[in-house]
Amino acid sequence: MSGLPEHLNQYEPLLDRYDLVSFDPRGVGATIPVRCGKTADDTGYDGADACAEHSGALLPYIGTSHTARDLDLMRYLLGDERLHYFGVSYGTALGAVYAHLHPSHVGRLVLEASVDPTEDLDEGQVSQVKAVQAAFDRFAAHCAARIRHCPTGDGPEEAARRMARLADRLEKKPAPAGAGRNLDADHLAYAVSGHLDLGTDGWAPLAKALTALIDHNDGRPLSEGADHIGSADRAATPRDNSRAAQTAITCADSSLRPGFERLDRDEARIKAASPVFGAAWSTGVYRCYDWPFDGERTTLQVNADSAAPVLVVGGTGDPTTPYPGARHMARALGDGVGVLLTAEEEGHGTYPQNRCVTETVDHYLRTGRTPAPGTVCRGSMS
């Protein structure tokens, strides 16, 4: 055993070539955490006014570009000429901004499950809710064909109707979910999306958990399953400051501060984009409208024309960072810099679940050689 934390064991095969360094970005965890709760010691999220009250002096120095500069300081202090980096999901934004700011220091960078640097915050929300709805539809079709007594019925259309009835029921009377918690309509949507992030491995547990909720009003399997896989429950108070930090970083990066007319329009657009997840996702349009500080840019600036090649990995069935974002990221990094590796997989992230992706990424990290343009790894969607 390597002694690594469980969530880092996937990188164990690389330890013969690399020392693994992890860190909390600015405002996160133990790195001067953003506080947005009811009190200065509360790690929960109680709105932008609470953030300004408890962390107002810190908030102007939070954001991806600041953390990217911290990354370069860490590189320097470790004595490395170039940064070798593996970023997943939001970590792809951080890695890409680093490449833009410090192209001459780029070593071997992997950006997996990439965000889309060409979309603003509102456009990203629409794309994301469409992707999670599409992933749920694929689950519902599989459930109808392969799972006996499928809780979502005979296909995606029936699944949407059943989920709407379930959400309405939970909105009127939330289901007990253990540890003193209740599962309401928003929690339902986020917990289901957490299972979908696991790809096909999450489908059987999701069907079982939905059966328990629908038939027995037991929200524990769905809620606890989402907790176990690290689902971002954006409606509940987290055990750490993750929601406060996510909001602070998002609003520091994004300069969008929409008025109420646009908020209403965007909220309706997100609701219309997904019958199962739209209502829960639509509240995200209000995230930054009353933020006490200006944001940096409308979209990420990631062009890094003189950098070494950067490997961008995208899964075609990703419900959280839709696959087009990976294509856009590879293109935005610049000609000869962004190299796209496509995985025909369900789920949020494909390393190390997909053997082809793992072998290709590890080869790049060991040798610096990228795969041929247009390389596709077959998987659960092939």
mmCIF file of C-alpha atoms in Angstrom:
data_model
loop_
_atom_site.group_PDB
_atom_site.id
_atom_site.type_symbol
_atom_site.label_atom_id
_atom_site.label_comp_id
_atom_site.label_asym_id
_atom_site.label_seq_id
_atom_site.Cartn_x
_atom_site.Cartn_y
_atom_site.Cartn_z
ATOM 1 C CA MET A 1 0.000 0.000 0.000
ATOM 2 C CA SER A 2 1.207 3.484 -0.767
ATOM 3 C CA GLY A 3 -0.302 5.169 2.267
ATOM 4 C CA LEU A 4 -2.131 7.574 -0.024
ATOM 5 C CA PRO A 5 -5.611 8.834 0.898
ATOM 6 C CA GLU A 6 -8.247 6.670 -0.774
ATOM 7 C CA HIS A 7 -9.218 9.308 -3.350
ATOM 8 C CA LEU A 8 -5.590 9.571 -4.510
ATOM 9 C CA ASN A 9 -4.897 5.842 -4.914
ATOM 10 C CA GLN A 10 -5.639 6.127 -8.641
ATOM 11 C CA TYR A 11 -2.309 7.905 -9.103
ATOM 12 C CA GLU A 12 -0.245 5.222 -7.326
ATOM 13 C CA PRO A 13 1.219 3.752 -10.571
ATOM 14 C CA LEU A 14 2.838 7.131 -11.285
ATOM 15 C CA LEU A 15 4.680 7.373 -7.978
ATOM 16 C CA ASP A 16 7.799 5.753 -9.423
ATOM 17 C CA ARG A 17 8.248 8.906 -11.531
ATOM 18 C CA TYR A 18 6.490 11.637 -9.578
ATOM 19 C CA ASP A 19 6.144 12.997 -6.078
ATOM 20 C CA LEU A 20 2.473 13.798 -5.529
ATOM 21 C CA VAL A 21 1.720 17.275 -4.191
ATOM 22 C CA SER A 22 -1.840 18.342 -3.401
ATOM 23 C CA PHE A 23 -3.115 21.554 -1.848
ATOM 24 C CA ASP A 24 -6.185 23.554 -0.869
ATOM 25 C CA PRO A 25 -6.682 26.498 -3.268
ATOM 26 C CA ARG A 26 -7.151 29.954 -1.835
ATOM 27 C CA GLY A 27 -10.299 30.224 0.256
ATOM 28 C CA VAL A 28 -10.780 26.452 0.419
ATOM 29 C CA GLY A 29 -10.378 24.087 3.361
ATOM 30 C CA ALA A 30 -7.323 24.962 5.390
ATOM 31 C CA THR A 31 -6.046 27.792 3.150
ATOM 32 C CA ILE A 32 -7.707 30.791 4.825
ATOM 33 C CA PRO A 33 -11.225 29.448 4.200
ATOM 34 C CA VAL A 34 -13.989 31.737 3.004
ATOM 35 C CA ARG A 35 -16.640 32.045 5.713
ATOM 36 C CA CYS A 36 -20.216 32.700 4.652
ATOM 37 C CA GLY A 37 -22.206 31.203 7.504
ATOM 38 C CA LYS A 38 -24.314 32.810 10.200
ATOM 39 C CA THR A 39 -21.208 33.307 12.338
ATOM 40 C CA ALA A 40 -17.505 33.709 11.635
ATOM 41 C CA ASP A 41 -16.898 30.089 12.657
ATOM 42 C CA ASP A 42 -19.773 28.631 10.632
ATOM 43 C CA THR A 43 -18.649 26.722 7.530
ATOM 44 C CA GLY A 44 -22.105 26.857 5.946
ATOM 45 C CA TYR A 45 -23.423 29.294 3.364
ATOM 46 C CA ASP A 46 -25.839 32.058 4.371
ATOM 47 C CA GLY A 47 -25.582 34.338 1.346
ATOM 48 C CA ALA A 48 -23.368 37.041 -0.124
ATOM 49 C CA ASP A 49 -23.910 39.458 2.772
ATOM 50 C CA ALA A 50 -22.542 36.876 5.202
ATOM 51 C CA CYS A 51 -19.520 36.347 2.927
ATOM 52 C CA ALA A 52 -18.832 40.086 2.919
ATOM 53 C CA GLU A 53 -19.254 40.331 6.685
ATOM 54 C CA HIS A 54 -16.956 37.457 7.636
ATOM 55 C CA SER A 55 -14.534 37.316 4.678
ATOM 56 C CA GLY A 56 -14.757 40.724 3.035
ATOM 57 C CA ALA A 57 -11.027 41.390 3.379
ATOM 58 C CA LEU A 58 -10.221 38.050 1.707
ATOM 59 C CA LEU A 59 -12.707 37.967 -1.168
ATOM 60 C CA PRO A 60 -10.822 40.343 -3.548
ATOM 61 C CA TYR A 61 -7.897 37.898 -3.501
ATOM 62 C CA ILE A 62 -9.916 34.749 -4.228
ATOM 63 C CA GLY A 63 -10.187 33.337 -7.741
ATOM 64 C CA THR A 64 -8.607 31.056 -10.296
ATOM 65 C CA SER A 65 -5.977 33.498 -11.570
ATOM 66 C CA HIS A 66 -4.731 34.132 -8.022
ATOM 67 C CA THR A 67 -4.503 30.400 -7.330
ATOM 68 C CA ALA A 68 -2.707 29.846 -10.643
ATOM 69 C CA ARG A 69 -0.032 32.259 -9.471
ATOM 70 C CA ASP A 70 0.156 30.331 -6.204
ATOM 71 C CA LEU A 71 0.767 27.207 -8.281
ATOM 72 C CA ASP A 72 3.747 28.835 -9.925
ATOM 73 C CA LEU A 73 5.137 29.852 -6.542
ATOM 74 C CA MET A 74 4.804 26.242 -5.374
ATOM 75 C CA ARG A 75 6.596 25.089 -8.516
ATOM 76 C CA TYR A 76 9.446 27.502 -7.793
ATOM 77 C CA LEU A 77 9.699 26.541 -4.115
ATOM 78 C CA LEU A 78 9.818 22.852 -5.052
ATOM 79 C CA GLY A 79 12.731 23.564 -7.373
ATOM 80 C CA ASP A 80 10.975 22.471 -10.581
ATOM 81 C CA GLU A 81 11.629 24.245 -13.870
ATOM 82 C CA ARG A 82 8.211 23.213 -15.185
ATOM 83 C CA LEU A 83 4.882 22.345 -13.613
ATOM 84 C CA HIS A 84 3.536 18.814 -14.139
ATOM 85 C CA TYR A 85 -0.145 18.879 -13.259
ATOM 86 C CA PHE A 86 -3.280 16.713 -13.257
ATOM 87 C CA GLY A 87 -6.529 18.680 -13.012
ATOM 88 C CA VAL A 88 -10.066 17.298 -13.003
ATOM 89 C CA SER A 89 -13.308 19.263 -13.481
ATOM 90 C CA TYR A 90 -12.718 22.735 -11.942
ATOM 91 C CA GLY A 91 -9.048 21.744 -11.810
ATOM 92 C CA THR A 92 -9.020 21.995 -15.608
ATOM 93 C CA ALA A 93 -9.882 25.694 -15.366
ATOM 94 C CA LEU A 94 -7.026 26.178 -12.918
ATOM 95 C CA GLY A 95 -4.551 24.269 -15.100
ATOM 96 C CA ALA A 96 -5.585 26.113 -18.246
ATOM 97 C CA VAL A 97 -5.346 29.546 -16.614
ATOM 98 C CA TYR A 98 -1.908 28.553 -15.331
ATOM 99 C CA ALA A 99 -0.859 27.676 -18.884
ATOM 100 C CA HIS A 100 -2.082 31.080 -20.063
ATOM 101 C CA LEU A 101 -0.251 32.994 -17.336
ATOM 102 C CA HIS A 102 2.953 30.928 -17.302
ATOM 103 C CA PRO A 103 3.308 29.207 -20.703
ATOM 104 C CA SER A 104 7.085 28.832 -20.417
ATOM 105 C CA HIS A 105 6.669 26.876 -17.180
ATOM 106 C CA VAL A 106 4.169 24.349 -18.573
ATOM 107 C CA GLY A 107 5.403 20.782 -18.277
ATOM 108 C CA ARG A 108 3.029 17.856 -18.674
ATOM 109 C CA LEU A 109 -0.496 19.055 -17.975
ATOM 110 C CA VAL A 110 -3.550 16.779 -18.004
ATOM 111 C CA LEU A 111 -6.964 18.459 -18.033
ATOM 112 C CA GLU A 112 -9.617 15.794 -17.509
ATOM 113 C CA ALA A 113 -13.409 16.305 -17.585
ATOM 114 C CA SER A 114 -12.756 19.802 -18.854
ATOM 115 C CA VAL A 115 -14.851 22.870 -18.271
ATOM 116 C CA ASP A 116 -15.741 24.973 -21.310
ATOM 117 C CA PRO A 117 -13.656 28.166 -21.417
ATOM 118 C CA THR A 118 -15.782 29.658 -24.196
ATOM 119 C CA GLU A 119 -19.057 29.749 -22.238
ATOM 120 C CA ASP A 120 -20.021 32.355 -19.684
ATOM 121 C CA LEU A 121 -21.573 31.333 -16.373
ATOM 122 C CA ASP A 122 -25.162 31.316 -17.639
ATOM 123 C CA GLU A 123 -24.358 29.487 -20.867
ATOM 124 C CA GLY A 124 -22.473 26.885 -18.854
ATOM 125 C CA GLN A 125 -25.485 26.272 -16.634
ATOM 126 C CA VAL A 126 -27.711 25.596 -19.644
ATOM 127 C CA SER A 127 -25.180 23.231 -21.213
ATOM 128 C CA GLN A 128 -24.673 21.408 -17.936
ATOM 129 C CA VAL A 129 -28.362 20.870 -17.183
ATOM 130 C CA LYS A 130 -28.906 19.549 -20.722
ATOM 131 C CA ALA A 131 -26.006 17.118 -20.241
ATOM 132 C CA VAL A 132 -27.255 15.768 -16.924
ATOM 133 C CA GLN A 133 -30.747 15.367 -18.382
ATOM 134 C CA ALA A 134 -29.300 13.423 -21.333
ATOM 135 C CA ALA A 135 -27.355 11.196 -18.924
ATOM 136 C CA PHE A 136 -30.531 10.553 -16.923
ATOM 137 C CA ASP A 137 -32.410 9.686 -20.108
ATOM 138 C CA ARG A 138 -29.735 7.111 -20.972
ATOM 139 C CA PHE A 139 -30.018 5.681 -17.456
ATOM 140 C CA ALA A 140 -33.808 5.524 -17.785
ATOM 141 C CA ALA A 141 -33.582 3.682 -21.113
ATOM 142 C CA HIS A 142 -31.116 1.185 -19.617
ATOM 143 C CA CYS A 143 -33.270 0.773 -16.515
ATOM 144 C CA ALA A 144 -36.368 0.031 -18.583
ATOM 145 C CA ALA A 145 -34.519 -2.543 -20.708
ATOM 146 C CA ARG A 146 -32.335 -4.249 -18.104
ATOM 147 C CA ILE A 147 -33.589 -3.719 -14.543
ATOM 148 C CA ARG A 148 -36.565 -5.661 -13.261
ATOM 149 C CA HIS A 149 -39.250 -3.457 -11.704
ATOM 150 C CA CYS A 150 -37.473 -0.350 -12.944
ATOM 151 C CA PRO A 151 -38.522 2.594 -10.737
ATOM 152 C CA THR A 152 -38.493 5.056 -13.651
ATOM 153 C CA GLY A 153 -40.836 3.069 -15.876
ATOM 154 C CA ASP A 154 -40.622 2.155 -19.535
ATOM 155 C CA GLY A 155 -38.250 4.848 -20.797
ATOM 156 C CA PRO A 156 -37.147 8.490 -20.591
ATOM 157 C CA GLU A 157 -40.572 10.085 -21.122
ATOM 158 C CA GLU A 158 -42.217 8.013 -18.405
ATOM 159 C CA ALA A 159 -39.161 8.588 -16.203
ATOM 160 C CA ALA A 160 -39.598 12.360 -16.480
ATOM 161 C CA ARG A 161 -43.270 12.072 -15.486
ATOM 162 C CA ARG A 162 -42.479 9.851 -12.504
ATOM 163 C CA MET A 163 -39.659 12.120 -11.345
ATOM 164 C CA ALA A 164 -41.968 15.146 -11.594
ATOM 165 C CA ARG A 165 -44.544 13.426 -9.395
ATOM 166 C CA LEU A 166 -41.832 12.404 -6.951
ATOM 167 C CA ALA A 167 -40.406 15.936 -6.809
ATOM 168 C CA ASP A 168 -43.876 17.348 -6.203
ATOM 169 C CA ARG A 169 -44.410 14.868 -3.366
ATOM 170 C CA LEU A 170 -41.070 15.712 -1.765
ATOM 171 C CA GLU A 171 -41.671 19.436 -2.108
ATOM 172 C CA LYS A 172 -44.861 19.039 -0.082
ATOM 173 C CA LYS A 173 -43.375 16.582 2.410
ATOM 174 C CA PRO A 174 -39.642 15.791 2.309
ATOM 175 C CA ALA A 175 -38.589 12.195 2.962
ATOM 176 C CA PRO A 176 -36.381 11.246 5.926
ATOM 177 C CA ALA A 177 -32.790 10.788 4.783
ATOM 178 C CA GLY A 178 -30.974 9.815 7.973
ATOM 179 C CA ALA A 179 -28.763 11.794 10.364
ATOM 180 C CA GLY A 180 -31.637 14.192 10.982
ATOM 181 C CA ARG A 181 -31.783 15.242 7.336
ATOM 182 C CA ASN A 182 -34.692 15.418 4.934
ATOM 183 C CA LEU A 183 -34.730 14.895 1.171
ATOM 184 C CA ASP A 184 -36.685 17.549 -0.720
ATOM 185 C CA ALA A 185 -37.097 18.152 -4.451
ATOM 186 C CA ASP A 186 -33.783 19.974 -4.892
ATOM 187 C CA HIS A 187 -31.901 17.365 -2.875
ATOM 188 C CA LEU A 188 -33.474 14.701 -5.084
ATOM 189 C CA ALA A 189 -32.109 16.310 -8.253
ATOM 190 C CA TYR A 190 -28.590 16.778 -6.896
ATOM 191 C CA ALA A 191 -28.410 13.300 -5.389
ATOM 192 C CA VAL A 192 -29.498 11.706 -8.680
ATOM 193 C CA SER A 193 -26.893 13.736 -10.566
ATOM 194 C CA GLY A 194 -24.239 12.522 -8.135
ATOM 195 C CA HIS A 195 -25.033 8.918 -9.019
ATOM 196 C CA LEU A 196 -24.927 9.766 -12.726
ATOM 197 C CA ASP A 197 -21.409 11.153 -12.235
ATOM 198 C CA LEU A 198 -20.312 7.569 -11.529
ATOM 199 C CA GLY A 199 -21.292 6.486 -15.025
ATOM 200 C CA THR A 200 -22.744 3.028 -15.549
ATOM 201 C CA ASP A 201 -21.371 1.934 -12.161
ATOM 202 C CA GLY A 202 -23.900 4.274 -10.568
ATOM 203 C CA TRP A 203 -26.946 3.048 -12.472
ATOM 204 C CA ALA A 204 -27.870 -0.057 -10.441
ATOM 205 C CA PRO A 205 -27.436 1.730 -7.067
ATOM 206 C CA LEU A 206 -29.486 4.646 -8.410
ATOM 207 C CA ALA A 207 -32.342 2.352 -9.447
ATOM 208 C CA LYS A 208 -32.285 0.679 -6.038
ATOM 209 C CA ALA A 209 -32.213 3.997 -4.190
ATOM 210 C CA LEU A 210 -35.092 5.427 -6.238
ATOM 211 C CA THR A 211 -37.140 2.312 -5.540
ATOM 212 C CA ALA A 212 -36.607 2.777 -1.785
ATOM 213 C CA LEU A 213 -37.649 6.410 -2.049
ATOM 214 C CA ILE A 214 -40.699 5.887 -4.279
ATOM 215 C CA ASP A 215 -42.051 2.749 -2.644
ATOM 216 C CA HIS A 216 -41.040 3.240 0.997
ATOM 217 C CA ASN A 217 -40.435 6.992 1.366
ATOM 218 C CA ASP A 218 -36.882 6.183 2.431
ATOM 219 C CA GLY A 219 -34.434 8.827 1.279
ATOM 220 C CA ARG A 220 -31.397 7.357 3.012
ATOM 221 C CA PRO A 221 -30.015 5.195 0.169
ATOM 222 C CA LEU A 222 -30.187 8.046 -2.333
ATOM 223 C CA SER A 223 -28.821 10.680 0.032
ATOM 224 C CA GLU A 224 -26.121 8.520 1.608
ATOM 225 C CA GLY A 225 -25.064 7.215 -1.781
ATOM 226 C CA ALA A 226 -24.584 10.775 -3.008
ATOM 227 C CA ASP A 227 -22.600 11.604 0.144
ATOM 228 C CA HIS A 228 -20.371 8.579 -0.409
ATOM 229 C CA ILE A 229 -19.450 9.560 -3.949
ATOM 230 C CA GLY A 230 -18.876 13.206 -3.089
ATOM 231 C CA SER A 231 -21.909 14.653 -4.820
ATOM 232 C CA ALA A 232 -22.036 18.446 -4.557
ATOM 233 C CA ASP A 233 -25.250 18.996 -2.607
ATOM 234 C CA ARG A 234 -25.690 22.647 -3.488
ATOM 235 C CA ALA A 235 -28.836 23.071 -1.430
ATOM 236 C CA ALA A 236 -27.631 21.704 1.915
ATOM 237 C CA THR A 237 -25.156 23.129 4.399
ATOM 238 C CA PRO A 238 -21.868 21.304 3.770
ATOM 239 C CA ARG A 239 -19.583 19.822 6.397
ATOM 240 C CA ASP A 240 -16.770 22.095 5.219
ATOM 241 C CA ASN A 241 -16.721 25.442 3.444
ATOM 242 C CA SER A 242 -17.033 23.939 -0.054
ATOM 243 C CA ARG A 243 -20.208 25.770 -1.017
ATOM 244 C CA ALA A 244 -18.936 29.125 0.237
ATOM 245 C CA ALA A 245 -15.605 28.631 -1.509
ATOM 246 C CA GLN A 246 -17.227 27.492 -4.751
ATOM 247 C CA THR A 247 -19.436 30.575 -4.774
ATOM 248 C CA ALA A 248 -16.551 32.911 -3.981
ATOM 249 C CA ILE A 249 -14.319 31.473 -6.707
ATOM 250 C CA THR A 250 -17.123 31.403 -9.283
ATOM 251 C CA CYS A 251 -18.095 35.018 -8.632
ATOM 252 C CA ALA A 252 -14.479 36.174 -8.578
ATOM 253 C CA ASP A 253 -13.902 34.574 -11.983
ATOM 254 C CA SER A 254 -17.167 35.639 -13.639
ATOM 255 C CA SER A 255 -17.951 39.297 -14.347
ATOM 256 C CA LEU A 256 -21.625 38.567 -15.058
ATOM 257 C CA ARG A 257 -23.898 40.529 -12.729
ATOM 258 C CA PRO A 258 -27.287 40.207 -14.428
ATOM 259 C CA GLY A 259 -30.290 42.362 -13.655
ATOM 260 C CA PHE A 260 -33.655 40.915 -12.713
ATOM 261 C CA GLU A 261 -34.959 40.879 -16.291
ATOM 262 C CA ARG A 262 -32.100 38.683 -17.441
ATOM 263 C CA LEU A 263 -32.299 36.581 -14.271
ATOM 264 C CA ASP A 264 -35.943 35.789 -14.965
ATOM 265 C CA ARG A 265 -35.166 34.938 -18.596
ATOM 266 C CA ASP A 266 -32.205 32.714 -17.713
ATOM 267 C CA GLU A 267 -34.125 30.962 -14.950
ATOM 268 C CA ALA A 268 -36.919 30.095 -17.383
ATOM 269 C CA ARG A 269 -34.403 28.919 -19.988
ATOM 270 C CA ILE A 270 -32.742 26.506 -17.556
ATOM 271 C CA LYS A 271 -36.069 25.144 -16.330
ATOM 272 C CA ALA A 272 -37.156 24.518 -19.916
ATOM 273 C CA ALA A 273 -33.885 22.728 -20.731
ATOM 274 C CA SER A 274 -34.508 19.803 -18.358
ATOM 275 C CA PRO A 275 -37.765 18.386 -16.989
ATOM 276 C CA VAL A 276 -35.948 16.521 -14.195
ATOM 277 C CA PHE A 277 -33.148 18.896 -13.164
ATOM 278 C CA GLY A 278 -34.157 22.307 -14.518
ATOM 279 C CA ALA A 279 -35.981 23.600 -11.443
ATOM 280 C CA ALA A 280 -33.100 22.785 -9.086
ATOM 281 C CA TRP A 281 -30.402 24.077 -11.448
ATOM 282 C CA SER A 282 -32.274 27.303 -12.228
ATOM 283 C CA THR A 283 -31.578 28.784 -8.796
ATOM 284 C CA GLY A 284 -27.914 28.998 -9.811
ATOM 285 C CA VAL A 285 -28.626 32.092 -11.926
ATOM 286 C CA TYR A 286 -28.839 34.115 -8.714
ATOM 287 C CA ARG A 287 -25.436 33.018 -7.420
ATOM 288 C CA CYS A 288 -23.474 36.172 -8.223
ATOM 289 C CA TYR A 289 -26.051 38.884 -8.867
ATOM 290 C CA ASP A 290 -25.539 40.534 -5.435
ATOM 291 C CA TRP A 291 -21.876 39.579 -4.964
ATOM 292 C CA PRO A 292 -20.046 42.465 -3.240
ATOM 293 C CA PHE A 293 -17.042 42.526 -5.623
ATOM 294 C CA ASP A 294 -16.594 42.646 -9.379
ATOM 295 C CA GLY A 295 -15.589 39.514 -11.248
ATOM 296 C CA GLU A 296 -12.558 39.180 -13.490
ATOM 297 C CA ARG A 297 -13.846 38.178 -16.932
ATOM 298 C CA THR A 298 -16.913 36.979 -18.834
ATOM 299 C CA THR A 299 -15.125 33.772 -19.876
ATOM 300 C CA LEU A 300 -11.831 32.147 -18.944
ATOM 301 C CA GLN A 301 -8.694 33.335 -20.732
ATOM 302 C CA VAL A 302 -6.675 30.202 -21.516
ATOM 303 C CA ASN A 303 -4.752 30.762 -24.751
ATOM 304 C CA ALA A 304 -1.193 29.558 -24.202
ATOM 305 C CA ASP A 305 0.334 29.650 -27.672
ATOM 306 C CA SER A 306 3.959 29.054 -26.676
ATOM 307 C CA ALA A 307 3.313 26.333 -24.096
ATOM 308 C CA ALA A 308 4.254 22.668 -24.358
ATOM 309 C CA PRO A 309 1.440 20.318 -25.455
ATOM 310 C CA VAL A 310 -1.408 19.964 -22.940
ATOM 311 C CA LEU A 311 -3.536 16.793 -22.911
ATOM 312 C CA VAL A 312 -7.286 17.466 -22.651
ATOM 313 C CA VAL A 313 -9.521 14.460 -21.901
ATOM 314 C CA GLY A 314 -13.284 14.548 -22.473
ATOM 315 C CA GLY A 315 -15.962 11.919 -21.979
ATOM 316 C CA THR A 316 -18.804 11.952 -24.484
ATOM 317 C CA GLY A 317 -21.353 11.067 -21.788
ATOM 318 C CA ASP A 318 -20.123 13.397 -19.051
ATOM 319 C CA PRO A 319 -23.165 14.804 -17.175
ATOM 320 C CA THR A 320 -21.282 17.548 -15.307
ATOM 321 C CA THR A 321 -18.719 18.945 -17.742
ATOM 322 C CA PRO A 322 -20.270 18.260 -21.164
ATOM 323 C CA TYR A 323 -17.989 16.866 -23.853
ATOM 324 C CA PRO A 324 -18.091 19.928 -26.154
ATOM 325 C CA GLY A 325 -16.261 21.793 -23.408
ATOM 326 C CA ALA A 326 -13.234 19.534 -23.836
ATOM 327 C CA ARG A 327 -13.178 20.186 -27.570
ATOM 328 C CA HIS A 328 -13.440 23.924 -26.967
ATOM 329 C CA MET A 329 -10.704 23.811 -24.318
ATOM 330 C CA ALA A 330 -8.263 22.004 -26.610
ATOM 331 C CA ARG A 331 -8.924 24.541 -29.360
ATOM 332 C CA ALA A 332 -8.739 27.578 -27.048
ATOM 333 C CA LEU A 333 -5.349 26.587 -25.651
ATOM 334 C CA GLY A 334 -3.907 27.177 -29.118
ATOM 335 C CA ASP A 335 -2.685 25.317 -32.177
ATOM 336 C CA GLY A 336 -0.151 22.690 -31.225
ATOM 337 C CA VAL A 337 -0.889 23.152 -27.509
ATOM 338 C CA GLY A 338 -4.285 21.603 -26.759
ATOM 339 C CA VAL A 339 -4.448 17.905 -27.694
ATOM 340 C CA LEU A 340 -7.854 16.259 -27.310
ATOM 341 C CA LEU A 341 -8.342 12.660 -26.158
ATOM 342 C CA THR A 342 -11.964 11.519 -26.498
ATOM 343 C CA ALA A 343 -13.431 8.775 -24.302
ATOM 344 C CA GLU A 344 -16.746 7.215 -25.253
ATOM 345 C CA GLU A 345 -17.785 6.875 -21.622
ATOM 346 C CA GLU A 346 -20.593 7.727 -19.257
ATOM 347 C CA GLY A 347 -19.791 9.597 -16.060
ATOM 348 C CA HIS A 348 -17.852 12.594 -14.817
ATOM 349 C CA GLY A 349 -14.214 11.718 -15.452
ATOM 350 C CA THR A 350 -12.759 8.671 -17.172
ATOM 351 C CA TYR A 351 -9.382 8.159 -15.449
ATOM 352 C CA PRO A 352 -8.687 5.484 -14.205
ATOM 353 C CA GLN A 353 -12.023 3.820 -15.038
ATOM 354 C CA ASN A 354 -11.262 3.570 -18.764
ATOM 355 C CA ARG A 355 -8.172 1.462 -19.423
ATOM 356 C CA CYS A 356 -7.347 3.148 -22.731
ATOM 357 C CA VAL A 357 -7.548 6.620 -21.158
ATOM 358 C CA THR A 358 -5.396 5.519 -18.235
ATOM 359 C CA GLU A 359 -2.699 4.031 -20.455
ATOM 360 C CA THR A 360 -2.679 7.079 -22.753
ATOM 361 C CA VAL A 361 -2.546 9.589 -19.911
ATOM 362 C CA ASP A 362 0.128 7.664 -18.016
ATOM 363 C CA HIS A 363 2.228 7.381 -21.198
ATOM 364 C CA TYR A 364 2.001 11.142 -21.693
ATOM 365 C CA LEU A 365 2.941 11.835 -18.067
ATOM 366 C CA ARG A 366 5.908 9.471 -18.285
ATOM 367 C CA THR A 367 7.242 10.495 -21.700
ATOM 368 C CA GLY A 368 5.680 13.829 -22.645
ATOM 369 C CA ARG A 369 4.361 12.313 -25.897
ATOM 370 C CA THR A 370 0.729 13.051 -26.684
ATOM 371 C CA PRO A 371 -1.615 10.713 -28.574
ATOM 372 C CA ALA A 372 -2.280 11.195 -32.270
ATOM 373 C CA PRO A 373 -4.894 13.838 -33.128
ATOM 374 C CA GLY A 374 -8.399 12.382 -33.139
ATOM 375 C CA THR A 375 -7.590 9.503 -30.786
ATOM 376 C CA VAL A 376 -10.747 7.932 -29.331
ATOM 377 C CA CYS A 377 -10.912 5.503 -26.417
ATOM 378 C CA ARG A 378 -13.832 3.091 -26.599
ATOM 379 C CA GLY A 379 -15.963 2.562 -23.549
ATOM 380 C CA SER A 380 -19.477 2.151 -22.201
ATOM 381 C CA MET A 381 -20.995 4.298 -24.971
ATOM 382 C CA SER A 382 -19.189 2.546 -27.838
#
